[in-house]
PDB file of C-alpha atoms and ligand atoms in Angstrom:
ATOM      1  CA  UNK A 474     -36.707   8.885  25.524  1.00 45.00           C
ATOM      2  CA  UNK A 475     -35.377  11.983  23.830  1.00 44.00           C
ATOM      3  CA  UNK A 476     -38.958  13.176  22.041  1.00 44.00           C
ATOM      4  CA  UNK A 477     -38.012  16.965  22.160  1.00 42.00           C
ATOM      5  CA  UNK A 478     -35.187  17.160  19.440  1.00 45.00           C
ATOM      6  CA  UNK A 479     -36.693  14.742  17.419  1.00 46.00           C
ATOM      7  CA  UNK A 480     -40.136  16.448  16.571  1.00 51.00           C
ATOM      8  CA  UNK A 481     -40.353  19.175  14.676  1.00 52.00           C
ATOM      9  CA  UNK A 482     -37.660  21.392  15.028  1.00 57.00           C
ATOM     10  CA  UNK A 483     -39.165  24.682  13.296  1.00 64.00           C
ATOM     11  CA  UNK A 484     -41.205  25.492  16.389  1.00 78.00           C
ATOM     12  CA  UNK A 485     -38.206  25.529  19.078  1.00 87.00           C
ATOM     13  CA  UNK A 486     -39.627  24.095  22.288  1.00 93.00           C
ATOM     14  CA  UNK A 487     -39.578  25.648  25.957  1.00 96.00           C
ATOM     15  CA  UNK A 488     -37.707  23.446  28.708  1.00 95.00           C
ATOM     16  CA  UNK A 489     -39.999  23.702  31.611  1.00 95.00           C
ATOM     17  CA  UNK A 490     -38.003  22.814  34.850  1.00 93.00           C
ATOM     18  CA  UNK A 491     -40.398  22.167  37.688  1.00 91.00           C
ATOM     19  CA  UNK A 492     -38.246  22.018  40.748  1.00 89.00           C
ATOM     20  CA  UNK A 493     -38.888  22.220  44.347  1.00 88.00           C
ATOM     21  CA  UNK A 494     -38.295  25.637  44.744  1.00 93.00           C
ATOM     22  CA  UNK A 495     -38.424  27.399  41.784  1.00 94.00           C
ATOM     23  CA  UNK A 496     -40.076  26.637  38.026  1.00 95.00           C
ATOM     24  CA  UNK A 497     -37.381  27.759  35.580  1.00 96.00           C
ATOM     25  CA  UNK A 498     -38.954  28.395  32.224  1.00 97.00           C
ATOM     26  CA  UNK A 499     -35.482  28.388  29.107  1.00 96.00           C
ATOM     27  CA  UNK A 500     -35.411  28.214  25.117  1.00 95.00           C
ATOM     28  CA  UNK A 501     -32.365  27.873  23.341  1.00 90.00           C
ATOM     29  CA  UNK A 502     -30.510  27.409  19.751  1.00 88.00           C
ATOM     30  CA  UNK A 503     -29.006  25.152  18.359  1.00 82.00           C
ATOM     31  CA  UNK A 504     -25.744  26.266  17.297  1.00 83.00           C
ATOM     32  CA  UNK A 505     -23.936  24.292  15.351  1.00 79.00           C
ATOM     33  CA  UNK A 506     -22.109  21.912  18.436  1.00 73.00           C
ATOM     34  CA  UNK A 507     -23.581  24.108  21.122  1.00 77.00           C
ATOM     35  CA  UNK A 508     -27.054  25.672  23.172  1.00 81.00           C
ATOM     36  CA  UNK A 509     -27.598  28.933  22.359  1.00 88.00           C
ATOM     37  CA  UNK A 510     -30.345  30.363  25.715  1.00 91.00           C
ATOM     38  CA  UNK A 511     -32.917  33.193  24.150  1.00 93.00           C
ATOM     39  CA  UNK A 512     -35.231  33.742  26.432  1.00 95.00           C
ATOM     40  CA  UNK A 513     -34.733  32.612  30.538  1.00 97.00           C
ATOM     41  CA  UNK A 514     -37.313  33.088  33.063  1.00 97.00           C
ATOM     42  CA  UNK A 515     -36.974  31.701  37.689  1.00 97.00           C
ATOM     43  CA  UNK A 516     -39.888  32.218  39.300  1.00 97.00           C
ATOM     44  CA  UNK A 517     -40.176  30.668  43.455  1.00 95.00           C
ATOM     45  CA  UNK A 518     -42.970  28.294  44.200  1.00 92.00           C
ATOM     46  CA  UNK A 519     -45.367  29.055  46.181  1.00 89.00           C
ATOM     47  CA  UNK A 520     -44.824  26.374  49.993  1.00 88.00           C
ATOM     48  CA  UNK A 521     -45.832  23.097  49.112  1.00 88.00           C
ATOM     49  CA  UNK A 522     -47.208  23.419  45.809  1.00 91.00           C
ATOM     50  CA  UNK A 523     -44.816  21.276  44.035  1.00 87.00           C
ATOM     51  CA  UNK A 524     -43.602  17.651  46.189  1.00 83.00           C
ATOM     52  CA  UNK A 525     -41.909  14.911  45.095  1.00 77.00           C
ATOM     53  CA  UNK A 526     -42.421  16.167  41.571  1.00 77.00           C
ATOM     54  CA  UNK A 527     -45.830  16.392  42.242  1.00 82.00           C
ATOM     55  CA  UNK A 528     -48.422  18.799  42.091  1.00 88.00           C
ATOM     56  CA  UNK A 529     -49.656  20.020  45.096  1.00 91.00           C
ATOM     57  CA  UNK A 530     -51.349  22.988  44.460  1.00 93.00           C
ATOM     58  CA  UNK A 531     -52.961  23.425  41.045  1.00 94.00           C
ATOM     59  CA  UNK A 532     -54.016  26.725  40.651  1.00 95.00           C
ATOM     60  CA  UNK A 533     -51.162  28.435  42.012  1.00 95.00           C
ATOM     61  CA  UNK A 534     -48.763  26.479  39.790  1.00 95.00           C
ATOM     62  CA  UNK A 535     -50.912  27.524  37.201  1.00 96.00           C
ATOM     63  CA  UNK A 536     -50.569  31.239  37.398  1.00 96.00           C
ATOM     64  CA  UNK A 537     -47.168  30.897  38.128  1.00 96.00           C
ATOM     65  CA  UNK A 538     -46.619  29.943  34.550  1.00 97.00           C
ATOM     66  CA  UNK A 539     -48.690  31.927  32.922  1.00 97.00           C
ATOM     67  CA  UNK A 540     -47.114  34.494  34.816  1.00 97.00           C
ATOM     68  CA  UNK A 541     -43.677  32.966  33.285  1.00 96.00           C
ATOM     69  CA  UNK A 542     -44.938  33.293  29.892  1.00 96.00           C
ATOM     70  CA  UNK A 543     -46.583  36.829  30.456  1.00 94.00           C
ATOM     71  CA  UNK A 544     -42.763  38.250  31.554  1.00 94.00           C
ATOM     72  CA  UNK A 545     -41.080  36.684  28.876  1.00 95.00           C
ATOM     73  CA  UNK A 546     -41.349  36.396  24.922  1.00 90.00           C
ATOM     74  CA  UNK A 547     -40.689  32.675  24.359  1.00 95.00           C
ATOM     75  CA  UNK A 548     -41.810  31.873  20.677  1.00 93.00           C
ATOM     76  CA  UNK A 549     -44.578  29.177  20.295  1.00 92.00           C
ATOM     77  CA  UNK A 550     -46.741  27.068  23.557  1.00 94.00           C
ATOM     78  CA  UNK A 551     -44.485  23.785  23.127  1.00 95.00           C
ATOM     79  CA  UNK A 552     -43.324  22.868  26.543  1.00 95.00           C
ATOM     80  CA  UNK A 553     -41.392  19.587  27.410  1.00 94.00           C
ATOM     81  CA  UNK A 554     -41.017  19.270  31.197  1.00 93.00           C
ATOM     82  CA  UNK A 555     -39.434  16.949  33.620  1.00 88.00           C
ATOM     83  CA  UNK A 556     -40.352  15.046  36.028  1.00 86.00           C
ATOM     84  CA  UNK A 557     -38.173  13.982  39.672  1.00 83.00           C
ATOM     85  CA  UNK A 558     -37.693  12.827  42.950  1.00 80.00           C
ATOM     86  CA  UNK A 559     -38.013  10.075  44.918  1.00 80.00           C
ATOM     87  CA  UNK A 560     -40.298   8.069  43.042  1.00 83.00           C
ATOM     88  CA  UNK A 561     -38.223   8.706  39.328  1.00 86.00           C
ATOM     89  CA  UNK A 562     -36.894   5.761  38.444  1.00 85.00           C
ATOM     90  CA  UNK A 563     -33.706   5.456  36.369  1.00 85.00           C
ATOM     91  CA  UNK A 564     -31.862   2.112  35.568  1.00 85.00           C
ATOM     92  CA  UNK A 565     -30.295  -0.031  33.837  1.00 84.00           C
ATOM     93  CA  UNK A 566     -31.308  -3.556  33.555  1.00 88.00           C
ATOM     94  CA  UNK A 567     -30.195  -6.884  31.810  1.00 89.00           C
ATOM     95  CA  UNK A 568     -32.190  -8.908  30.085  1.00 91.00           C
ATOM     96  CA  UNK A 569     -32.777 -12.178  27.852  1.00 90.00           C
ATOM     97  CA  UNK A 570     -32.427 -12.137  24.689  1.00 89.00           C
ATOM     98  CA  UNK A 571     -35.710 -12.467  23.578  1.00 88.00           C
ATOM     99  CA  UNK A 572     -38.071 -11.922  20.920  1.00 86.00           C
ATOM    100  CA  UNK A 573     -39.459  -8.173  20.285  1.00 82.00           C
ATOM    101  CA  UNK A 574     -42.916  -8.977  21.486  1.00 85.00           C
ATOM    102  CA  UNK A 575     -42.561 -11.121  24.745  1.00 91.00           C
ATOM    103  CA  UNK A 576     -39.132  -8.678  25.290  1.00 90.00           C
ATOM    104  CA  UNK A 577     -42.048  -5.671  25.848  1.00 89.00           C
ATOM    105  CA  UNK A 578     -43.915  -8.354  28.432  1.00 91.00           C
ATOM    106  CA  UNK A 579     -40.434  -9.587  29.818  1.00 92.00           C
ATOM    107  CA  UNK A 580     -38.793  -5.960  30.845  1.00 91.00           C
ATOM    108  CA  UNK A 581     -42.399  -5.081  32.496  1.00 91.00           C
ATOM    109  CA  UNK A 582     -42.424  -8.333  34.860  1.00 91.00           C
ATOM    110  CA  UNK A 583     -38.384  -7.198  35.724  1.00 91.00           C
ATOM    111  CA  UNK A 584     -39.677  -3.716  35.781  1.00 90.00           C
ATOM    112  CA  UNK A 585     -41.816  -4.289  38.599  1.00 91.00           C
ATOM    113  CA  UNK A 586     -39.582  -6.343  40.509  1.00 89.00           C
ATOM    114  CA  UNK A 587     -38.221  -2.504  41.671  1.00 86.00           C
ATOM    115  CA  UNK A 588     -40.866  -0.623  41.546  1.00 88.00           C
ATOM    116  CA  UNK A 589     -41.516   1.629  44.682  1.00 84.00           C
ATOM    117  CA  UNK A 590     -44.641   1.826  43.512  1.00 86.00           C
ATOM    118  CA  UNK A 591     -48.015  -1.602  42.108  1.00 90.00           C
ATOM    119  CA  UNK A 592     -47.179  -1.199  38.270  1.00 90.00           C
ATOM    120  CA  UNK A 593     -50.801  -0.134  37.225  1.00 92.00           C
ATOM    121  CA  UNK A 594     -49.560   2.984  38.311  1.00 93.00           C
ATOM    122  CA  UNK A 595     -46.264   3.788  36.605  1.00 93.00           C
ATOM    123  CA  UNK A 596     -45.877   5.595  33.214  1.00 91.00           C
ATOM    124  CA  UNK A 597     -42.341   3.853  31.856  1.00 89.00           C
ATOM    125  CA  UNK A 598     -39.915   2.876  28.644  1.00 88.00           C
ATOM    126  CA  UNK A 599     -37.200   1.960  27.801  1.00 89.00           C
ATOM    127  CA  UNK A 600     -34.454   1.552  25.593  1.00 85.00           C
ATOM    128  CA  UNK A 601     -31.843  -1.317  24.889  1.00 86.00           C
ATOM    129  CA  UNK A 602     -28.359  -0.091  25.016  1.00 82.00           C
ATOM    130  CA  UNK A 603     -26.154  -2.253  23.883  1.00 82.00           C
ATOM    131  CA  UNK A 604     -25.605  -6.084  23.222  1.00 85.00           C
ATOM    132  CA  UNK A 605     -24.049  -8.283  25.200  1.00 83.00           C
ATOM    133  CA  UNK A 606     -21.243 -10.738  23.537  1.00 83.00           C
ATOM    134  CA  UNK A 607     -20.628 -13.567  25.220  1.00 79.00           C
ATOM    135  CA  UNK A 608     -18.644 -17.128  23.416  1.00 80.00           C
ATOM    136  CA  UNK A 609     -19.675 -15.194  20.313  1.00 81.00           C
ATOM    137  CA  UNK A 610     -22.676 -14.536  20.676  1.00 82.00           C
ATOM    138  CA  UNK A 611     -25.577 -12.050  21.690  1.00 76.00           C
ATOM    139  CA  UNK A 612     -26.547 -13.612  25.513  1.00 84.00           C
ATOM    140  CA  UNK A 613     -27.781 -11.101  27.168  1.00 90.00           C
ATOM    141  CA  UNK A 614     -29.171  -6.877  26.837  1.00 91.00           C
ATOM    142  CA  UNK A 615     -28.703  -3.687  28.602  1.00 88.00           C
ATOM    143  CA  UNK A 616     -31.907  -1.332  28.830  1.00 90.00           C
ATOM    144  CA  UNK A 617     -32.021   0.954  30.294  1.00 87.00           C
ATOM    145  CA  UNK A 618     -34.953   2.562  31.819  1.00 89.00           C
ATOM    146  CA  UNK A 619     -37.474   5.203  33.020  1.00 89.00           C
ATOM    147  CA  UNK A 620     -39.770   4.930  35.286  1.00 90.00           C
ATOM    148  CA  UNK A 621     -41.860   8.012  37.258  1.00 90.00           C
ATOM    149  CA  UNK A 622     -45.856   7.413  38.576  1.00 90.00           C
ATOM    150  CA  UNK A 623     -48.372   7.901  36.184  1.00 92.00           C
ATOM    151  CA  UNK A 624     -50.471  10.226  37.902  1.00 89.00           C
ATOM    152  CA  UNK A 625     -46.714  12.739  38.256  1.00 88.00           C
ATOM    153  CA  UNK A 626     -46.879  12.414  34.720  1.00 90.00           C
ATOM    154  CA  UNK A 627     -50.261  13.140  33.863  1.00 91.00           C
ATOM    155  CA  UNK A 628     -50.876  16.421  35.994  1.00 90.00           C
ATOM    156  CA  UNK A 629     -48.095  17.660  34.883  1.00 91.00           C
ATOM    157  CA  UNK A 630     -49.748  17.368  31.548  1.00 92.00           C
ATOM    158  CA  UNK A 631     -52.739  18.325  32.478  1.00 94.00           C
ATOM    159  CA  UNK A 632     -51.140  21.342  34.305  1.00 95.00           C
ATOM    160  CA  UNK A 633     -49.144  22.828  31.339  1.00 96.00           C
ATOM    161  CA  UNK A 634     -52.866  22.590  29.159  1.00 96.00           C
ATOM    162  CA  UNK A 635     -54.571  24.177  32.085  1.00 97.00           C
ATOM    163  CA  UNK A 636     -51.748  27.482  30.420  1.00 97.00           C
ATOM    164  CA  UNK A 637     -52.599  27.539  27.328  1.00 97.00           C
ATOM    165  CA  UNK A 638     -49.920  26.041  27.155  1.00 97.00           C
ATOM    166  CA  UNK A 639     -48.680  22.473  24.556  1.00 95.00           C
ATOM    167  CA  UNK A 640     -46.997  19.177  26.142  1.00 94.00           C
ATOM    168  CA  UNK A 641     -45.171  17.882  24.369  1.00 92.00           C
ATOM    169  CA  UNK A 642     -43.388  15.539  26.381  1.00 89.00           C
ATOM    170  CA  UNK A 643     -42.846  15.218  29.666  1.00 87.00           C
ATOM    171  CA  UNK A 644     -39.266  12.778  30.464  1.00 86.00           C
ATOM    172  CA  UNK A 645     -37.425  12.261  33.862  1.00 86.00           C
ATOM    173  CA  UNK A 646     -34.649  14.619  34.716  1.00 87.00           C
ATOM    174  CA  UNK A 647     -32.037  12.111  34.702  1.00 86.00           C
ATOM    175  CA  UNK A 648     -31.550  12.130  31.429  1.00 83.00           C
ATOM    176  CA  UNK A 649     -31.944  16.047  31.194  1.00 85.00           C
ATOM    177  CA  UNK A 650     -29.392  16.516  32.898  1.00 85.00           C
ATOM    178  CA  UNK A 651     -27.280  14.686  30.704  1.00 82.00           C
ATOM    179  CA  UNK A 652     -28.574  15.715  27.629  1.00 80.00           C
ATOM    180  CA  UNK A 653     -27.577  19.871  29.072  1.00 80.00           C
ATOM    181  CA  UNK A 654     -24.175  18.168  29.814  1.00 80.00           C
ATOM    182  CA  UNK A 655     -23.635  16.721  26.394  1.00 76.00           C
ATOM    183  CA  UNK A 656     -23.449  20.616  24.839  1.00 77.00           C
ATOM    184  CA  UNK A 657     -21.060  20.843  27.333  1.00 76.00           C
ATOM    185  CA  UNK A 658     -17.834  21.820  24.873  1.00 73.00           C
ATOM    186  CA  UNK A 659     -14.962  21.629  28.101  1.00 76.00           C
ATOM    187  CA  UNK A 660     -17.018  18.111  28.751  1.00 73.00           C
ATOM    188  CA  UNK A 661     -16.273  14.980  26.982  1.00 73.00           C
ATOM    189  CA  UNK A 662     -17.901  12.123  29.272  1.00 69.00           C
ATOM    190  CA  UNK A 663     -18.453   9.728  26.152  1.00 66.00           C
ATOM    191  CA  UNK A 664     -14.655   7.902  27.724  1.00 68.00           C
ATOM    192  CA  UNK A 665     -15.384   8.476  31.811  1.00 71.00           C
ATOM    193  CA  UNK A 666     -15.814   5.259  33.660  1.00 78.00           C
ATOM    194  CA  UNK A 667     -18.277   5.677  35.945  1.00 84.00           C
ATOM    195  CA  UNK A 668     -18.738   9.321  37.642  1.00 86.00           C
ATOM    196  CA  UNK A 669     -21.437  10.998  39.706  1.00 91.00           C
ATOM    197  CA  UNK A 670     -23.460  13.858  38.826  1.00 91.00           C
ATOM    198  CA  UNK A 671     -24.822  15.220  41.038  1.00 93.00           C
ATOM    199  CA  UNK A 672     -28.104  18.152  41.004  1.00 93.00           C
ATOM    200  CA  UNK A 673     -28.700  19.983  44.188  1.00 93.00           C
ATOM    201  CA  UNK A 674     -32.147  21.097  44.148  1.00 93.00           C
ATOM    202  CA  UNK A 675     -33.996  23.499  46.841  1.00 94.00           C
ATOM    203  CA  UNK A 676     -35.378  20.094  48.145  1.00 92.00           C
ATOM    204  CA  UNK A 677     -34.527  17.520  47.159  1.00 91.00           C
ATOM    205  CA  UNK A 678     -30.625  16.457  45.635  1.00 93.00           C
ATOM    206  CA  UNK A 679     -30.461  13.854  42.796  1.00 91.00           C
ATOM    207  CA  UNK A 680     -27.355  11.803  42.163  1.00 93.00           C
ATOM    208  CA  UNK A 681     -27.577  10.130  38.841  1.00 91.00           C
ATOM    209  CA  UNK A 682     -23.931   7.864  38.334  1.00 90.00           C
ATOM    210  CA  UNK A 683     -23.171   7.760  34.777  1.00 87.00           C
ATOM    211  CA  UNK A 684     -21.139   5.535  32.378  1.00 83.00           C
ATOM    212  CA  UNK A 685     -19.852   6.510  29.376  1.00 76.00           C
ATOM    213  CA  UNK A 686     -22.593   9.038  28.808  1.00 75.00           C
ATOM    214  CA  UNK A 687     -25.222   6.866  30.351  1.00 78.00           C
ATOM    215  CA  UNK A 688     -27.163   7.615  33.423  1.00 83.00           C
ATOM    216  CA  UNK A 689     -26.682   3.673  34.735  1.00 81.00           C
ATOM    217  CA  UNK A 690     -28.099   4.521  37.965  1.00 82.00           C
ATOM    218  CA  UNK A 691     -30.460   7.810  39.559  1.00 86.00           C
ATOM    219  CA  UNK A 692     -31.231   7.865  43.781  1.00 87.00           C
ATOM    220  CA  UNK A 693     -32.864  11.399  45.281  1.00 88.00           C
ATOM    221  CA  UNK A 694     -32.208  12.389  48.618  1.00 91.00           C
ATOM    222  CA  UNK A 695     -34.640  14.851  50.850  1.00 91.00           C
ATOM    223  CA  UNK A 696     -32.216  17.762  51.725  1.00 93.00           C
ATOM    224  CA  UNK A 697     -31.012  20.525  49.296  1.00 95.00           C
ATOM    225  CA  UNK A 698     -30.565  24.313  48.855  1.00 95.00           C
ATOM    226  CA  UNK A 699     -32.798  25.181  51.556  1.00 96.00           C
ATOM    227  CA  UNK A 700     -31.245  23.011  54.279  1.00 97.00           C
ATOM    228  CA  UNK A 701     -27.945  24.585  53.611  1.00 95.00           C
ATOM    229  CA  UNK A 702     -29.257  28.078  53.944  1.00 97.00           C
ATOM    230  CA  UNK A 703     -31.251  27.040  56.946  1.00 97.00           C
ATOM    231  CA  UNK A 704     -28.242  25.527  58.523  1.00 96.00           C
ATOM    232  CA  UNK A 705     -26.811  28.962  58.021  1.00 96.00           C
ATOM    233  CA  UNK A 706     -29.614  30.238  59.856  1.00 97.00           C
ATOM    234  CA  UNK A 707     -29.373  29.078  62.605  1.00 97.00           C
ATOM    235  CA  UNK A 708     -25.854  29.025  63.096  1.00 96.00           C
ATOM    236  CA  UNK A 709     -25.303  32.835  62.065  1.00 96.00           C
ATOM    237  CA  UNK A 710     -28.481  33.583  64.135  1.00 97.00           C
ATOM    238  CA  UNK A 711     -29.747  35.377  60.726  1.00 97.00           C
ATOM    239  CA  UNK A 712     -33.133  35.120  58.890  1.00 97.00           C
ATOM    240  CA  UNK A 713     -33.262  33.117  55.699  1.00 97.00           C
ATOM    241  CA  UNK A 714     -33.265  36.181  53.712  1.00 96.00           C
ATOM    242  CA  UNK A 715     -30.203  37.129  54.874  1.00 97.00           C
ATOM    243  CA  UNK A 716     -28.495  33.608  55.493  1.00 97.00           C
ATOM    244  CA  UNK A 717     -28.825  32.633  51.886  1.00 96.00           C
ATOM    245  CA  UNK A 718     -27.952  36.254  50.879  1.00 95.00           C
ATOM    246  CA  UNK A 719     -24.335  35.215  52.784  1.00 94.00           C
ATOM    247  CA  UNK A 720     -24.576  31.829  50.852  1.00 93.00           C
ATOM    248  CA  UNK A 721     -24.620  32.852  47.499  1.00 91.00           C
ATOM    249  CA  UNK A 722     -21.752  34.912  48.332  1.00 90.00           C
ATOM    250  CA  UNK A 723     -19.688  32.767  50.104  1.00 86.00           C
ATOM    251  CA  UNK A 724     -20.198  29.498  49.218  1.00 76.00           C
ATOM    252  CA  UNK A 725     -20.854  29.688  45.255  1.00 64.00           C
ATOM    253  CA  UNK A 726     -20.366  27.176  44.056  1.00 65.00           C
ATOM    254  CA  UNK A 727     -19.805  28.633  40.547  1.00 65.00           C
ATOM    255  CA  UNK A 728     -17.207  29.895  42.097  1.00 61.00           C
ATOM    256  CA  UNK A 729     -13.483  28.191  41.050  1.00 58.00           C
TER     257      UNK A 729
HETATM  258  N1  ADP B 839     -24.620  30.299  43.205  1.00 75.69           N
HETATM  259  C1  ADP B 839     -25.170  29.310  44.044  1.00 75.69           C
HETATM  260  N2  ADP B 839     -25.067  28.695  44.989  1.00 75.69           N
HETATM  261  C2  ADP B 839     -25.263  28.321  46.032  1.00 75.69           C
HETATM  262  N3  ADP B 839     -25.973  27.858  45.822  1.00 75.69           N
HETATM  263  C3  ADP B 839     -27.112  27.951  45.006  1.00 75.69           C
HETATM  264  C4  ADP B 839     -26.284  29.175  43.713  1.00 75.69           C
HETATM  265  N4  ADP B 839     -27.434  29.249  43.115  1.00 75.69           N
HETATM  266  C5  ADP B 839     -28.539  28.942  43.517  1.00 75.69           C
HETATM  267  N5  ADP B 839     -28.257  28.454  44.662  1.00 75.69           N
HETATM  268  C6  ADP B 839     -29.540  27.716  45.607  1.00 75.69           C
HETATM  269  O1  ADP B 839     -29.869  26.870  44.366  1.00 75.69           O
HETATM  270  C7  ADP B 839     -31.097  26.683  45.306  1.00 75.69           C
HETATM  271  C8  ADP B 839     -32.277  26.148  44.216  1.00 75.69           C
HETATM  272  O2  ADP B 839     -32.233  24.972  43.524  1.00 75.69           O
HETATM  273  P1  ADP B 839     -33.220  24.686  41.918  1.00 75.69           P
HETATM  274  O3  ADP B 839     -32.565  23.469  40.721  1.00 75.69           O
HETATM  275  O4  ADP B 839     -33.147  25.676  41.142  1.00 75.69           O
HETATM  276  O5  ADP B 839     -34.331  23.812  42.646  1.00 75.69           O
HETATM  277  P2  ADP B 839     -35.420  23.242  42.677  1.00 75.69           P
HETATM  278  O6  ADP B 839     -35.110  23.005  41.167  1.00 75.69           O
HETATM  279  O7  ADP B 839     -35.413  21.751  44.027  1.00 75.69           O
HETATM  280  O8  ADP B 839     -36.786  24.354  42.695  1.00 75.69           O
HETATM  281  C9  ADP B 839     -31.361  26.636  46.440  1.00 75.69           C
HETATM  282  O9  ADP B 839     -31.665  26.998  47.631  1.00 75.69           O
HETATM  283  C10 ADP B 839     -30.226  27.908  45.894  1.00 75.69           C
HETATM  284  O10 ADP B 839     -30.196  28.846  47.334  1.00 75.69           O
HETATM  285 MG1   MG B 840     -33.425  21.991  40.025  1.00 75.69          MG
END
């Protein structure tokens, strides 16, 4: 699930955030326990090009990726991208203890129960979080499951290849957000008990419940910064651009 940090450290990867409103590219340098941003680029995506994490307008999106690469001096062409949207699942499940070869099959059965699409159309991965010990023996397993539509993952990987980029990994958004928080020196969430990490995007907002540094579950709702700007525009009788400016100036979420 965290392939991007474990593979060949000599050629740093470029992180790509395929948002519903903006594509962001960033490259970091690891310094002691922190990350230093060394390169960053952002471009807006055309209306309807990325919907629900699905790339609807491939040609236009490939052009934006190429543009971002040519404007900035990113090192190498290896990228890690995230997929997001209402069909992306990050969830904790509890399973009986089983031999490794049987566990795989059992987890598949379990995932099938809550997956919002057929199992043969899913890309998924899982990780044992911890063992639950009852009456002195391991009784159950706590398992973290990540899943996204196979089509979304495959199209995302294909998209980058078309832009002459090398996709090293595609991961689900809740895990990338959480990994980023780990690098915040002000923030120690290993001891925190159940709190939400909310990512407000352009068209979608994800709510991720985090417990002792792990995502317990995530939900995506179809609302975001665009609707806030729309509301300001209609309330004040301003254009979208004017309302966006007012929002950033007056309601800056980055301010204390
Ligand atoms: N400083 C800020 N204060 C309030 N809203 C902001 C600020 N910076 C960006 N936004 C809003 O965040 C939204 C874009 O978020 P982003 O995560 O890039 O979207 P997505 O990932 O869905 O493309 C826009 O609606 C923008 O107006
Ligand atoms: Mg976003």
